[in-house]
Structures are given as C-alpha cells and as structure tokens.
Coordinates of C-alpha atoms in Angstrom, one line a residue:
M29 CA -26.2 13.9 42.5
S30 CA -23.5 12.5 40.1
R31 CA -21.3 9.0 41.2
S32 CA -18.0 9.0 41.8
P33 CA -16.1 6.7 39.1
T34 CA -14.9 3.5 40.2
F35 CA -11.5 2.2 39.9
P36 CA -10.5 -1.9 39.5
K37 CA -8.8 -3.1 42.3
G38 CA -6.9 -6.2 42.7
W39 CA -5.2 -7.8 39.6
L40 CA -7.1 -5.9 36.7
A41 CA -5.8 -2.3 38.6
H42 CA -2.6 -3.0 36.5
Y43 CA -4.2 -4.8 33.7
R44 CA -3.7 -1.5 31.2
E45 CA -0.1 -1.3 31.8
L46 CA 0.7 -5.1 32.2
I47 CA -0.4 -4.9 28.5
G48 CA 0.7 -1.6 27.3
T49 CA 4.6 -1.7 29.2
W50 CA 4.9 -6.1 27.8
K51 CA 3.9 -4.7 24.6
R52 CA 6.8 -2.0 23.8
R53 CA 9.6 -4.3 25.4
S54 CA 8.5 -7.5 23.4
S55 CA 9.0 -8.4 19.8
S56 CA 6.2 -9.3 19.0
S57 CA 3.0 -7.9 20.6
F58 CA 0.7 -11.1 20.2
D59 CA 3.1 -12.9 21.8
A60 CA 3.5 -10.4 24.7
E61 CA -0.5 -10.3 25.3
D62 CA -0.9 -14.4 24.9
A63 CA 2.4 -14.6 28.5
A64 CA 0.1 -11.7 29.8
H65 CA -3.5 -13.5 29.6
D66 CA -1.5 -16.4 30.6
A67 CA 0.1 -14.8 33.7
I68 CA -2.9 -13.6 35.0
V69 CA -4.6 -17.2 34.3
G70 CA -1.9 -18.2 36.1
M71 CA -2.7 -16.4 39.0
L72 CA -6.4 -16.9 39.2
E73 CA -5.9 -20.5 39.6
N74 CA -3.9 -20.3 41.8
G75 CA -5.7 -18.3 44.1
G76 CA -4.4 -14.7 43.3
S77 CA -5.6 -13.5 46.6
T78 CA -2.3 -14.9 48.6
I79 CA -0.2 -12.5 46.5
E80 CA 1.4 -9.4 48.3
N81 CA 2.6 -7.8 45.7
K82 CA 0.2 -8.8 42.0
R83 CA 2.0 -6.3 40.1
A84 CA 5.2 -7.1 40.6
Y85 CA 4.3 -11.0 40.3
L86 CA 2.1 -10.6 37.0
H87 CA 5.2 -8.5 35.5
R88 CA 8.2 -10.9 36.3
S89 CA 5.2 -13.6 35.1
V90 CA 5.4 -12.0 31.8
A91 CA 9.0 -11.8 31.4
N92 CA 9.3 -15.2 32.6
G93 CA 6.6 -16.5 29.9
L94 CA 8.3 -14.4 27.1
I95 CA 11.5 -16.0 28.3
N96 CA 9.9 -19.6 27.4
R97 CA 8.6 -18.7 24.2
Y98 CA 11.7 -17.3 23.0
R99 CA 13.8 -20.2 24.5
R100 CA 10.9 -22.8 22.9
E101 CA 11.3 -21.5 19.2
Q102 CA 15.1 -21.2 19.7
S103 CA 15.1 -24.7 20.0
F104 CA 12.7 -25.8 17.1
P105 CA 13.7 -23.6 14.4
T106 CA 10.9 -23.7 11.6
L107 CA 11.5 -23.0 7.9
P108 CA 8.6 -22.3 5.3
L109 CA 8.0 -25.0 2.9
H110 CA 8.8 -23.2 0.1
E111 CA 12.4 -23.3 1.1
L112 CA 13.6 -26.4 1.7
S113 CA 14.8 -29.0 -1.1
E114 CA 12.4 -31.0 -2.6
S115 CA 14.0 -34.7 -0.8
E116 CA 13.6 -32.6 2.6
H117 CA 9.2 -31.9 1.6
P118 CA 7.2 -34.4 4.2
V119 CA 5.5 -36.8 2.1
M120 CA 2.4 -39.3 3.2
D121 CA 2.4 -43.0 1.4
G122 CA -1.1 -44.8 0.8
V123 CA -4.6 -45.1 1.6
E124 CA -4.5 -42.4 3.8
A125 CA -2.7 -40.0 1.9
A126 CA -4.9 -40.1 -0.6
A127 CA -7.9 -40.1 1.2
Q128 CA -6.8 -36.7 2.7
V129 CA -6.3 -35.0 -0.8
S130 CA -9.8 -36.6 -1.9
E131 CA -11.1 -34.7 1.5
L132 CA -9.0 -32.2 1.5
S133 CA -10.0 -31.3 -2.5
Q134 CA -13.8 -31.5 -1.7
A135 CA -14.1 -28.3 1.7
L136 CA -11.6 -26.3 -0.7
S137 CA -14.5 -26.7 -3.8
D138 CA -17.3 -26.3 -1.2
A139 CA -15.6 -23.6 0.3
L140 CA -14.7 -21.9 -3.4
G141 CA -18.2 -22.6 -4.4
E142 CA -19.6 -20.1 -1.4
L143 CA -18.4 -17.5 -3.1
P144 CA -18.8 -15.1 -6.1
P145 CA -17.6 -16.5 -9.5
A146 CA -15.5 -12.7 -9.4
C147 CA -14.0 -14.2 -6.0
Q148 CA -13.0 -17.1 -7.0
Q149 CA -10.9 -16.1 -10.0
V150 CA -9.2 -13.8 -6.9
F151 CA -8.2 -17.2 -5.5
A152 CA -7.2 -19.0 -8.2
W153 CA -5.0 -16.2 -9.2
H154 CA -3.4 -15.4 -5.9
R155 CA -3.1 -18.7 -4.7
L156 CA -2.9 -21.2 -7.1
E157 CA -1.3 -19.0 -9.6
G158 CA 0.6 -16.8 -7.3
W159 CA 0.0 -14.0 -8.9
T160 CA 0.6 -10.7 -6.6
V161 CA -2.6 -7.9 -6.1
P162 CA -1.2 -5.2 -9.2
V163 CA -0.5 -7.9 -11.1
Y164 CA -4.2 -9.1 -11.0
T165 CA -5.4 -5.7 -10.3
G166 CA -4.2 -4.8 -14.1
Y167 CA -5.3 -7.5 -15.9
Y168 CA -8.9 -7.5 -14.1
G169 CA -9.0 -4.2 -14.4
A170 CA -10.5 -3.4 -11.1
P171 CA -9.1 -0.7 -7.9
R172 CA -6.7 -2.2 -6.4
N173 CA -8.7 -2.1 -2.8
V174 CA -11.6 -3.8 -4.4
M175 CA -9.2 -6.8 -5.1
V176 CA -7.5 -6.7 -2.2
N177 CA -10.8 -6.6 -0.4
M178 CA -12.1 -10.1 -2.9
R179 CA -8.9 -11.6 -1.8
Y180 CA -10.2 -11.3 2.0
S181 CA -13.5 -12.5 1.6
F182 CA -12.6 -16.0 1.8

C-alpha cells in the first residue's frame, strides 16, 4: 500500500510561493531571498504560533524588509574606488598601514603559490594587468572556456 504524500504545514507551506513572488517583484533576487529568510527567522524567534495568517504576515514582512534595504542603500550611496578622484581615495598612514600591506602581500603570495603556474599567469594578467578574457585568450592560445576556468580557479 502506497503512502499518501505529506504536505508541509505552517509557514513552510508558503515558502516556495513567498520566495517566487518576491524574486519576481524585487530588482535583486538575492535581496528577496535574504528578506524572506529574515522574515521567517523573525517569525520563528518571536513565536510564530501566535500568528493567525502566516502567509500574509510573511509577505508583509518581506515587503517591509525590501523597503528597508532600499532606503538604507539610498541613504548611503556608494561608488567604486576607481570612480573616485585621487584626492578622495582612502589613505592609511603609519606603521599599521605598512603592516597591513605586508600582511596582505604575504597572503596573496601564499594563495598564488598554491595555484598551478598557468593559473598564476592568468591571475596576473586579469587582476594586476587588467587584461580582458579575449586579450589573454589570444595571447595564451587556449580556448576561451579554459581561460575562464583558470581565472575562476582562484
């Protein structure tokens, strides 16, 4: 005799719908997932058994979470470092800056030392020299997908 399928109960019954709905509505699917998970965690931490309509509660919580994220991003605009003028770049002076640079350099050297020589070269071309995939693919003479895999192996 076959067993009848069991369906999720409580908030879990609405999980797939919740994620799908807010992934479509949000500009960032990652933010939507994060907001949904934050809403679920908040509900579980505050004793979700007292909530009558879990579906409505979760949807409203996700909407509020996404609005909060949007407001936070708008109130603190960010720019990539390469778009800043030279005078606006963050500066660290003194012994601490030298120690941090030394530590980061050593960590980078150690990480590169663990890679095969071909991957080390691709890293240098891509990250340090600023070469694009088509440029170093033509220079190295390997297929594009091989070079992309080398680039992402670190």
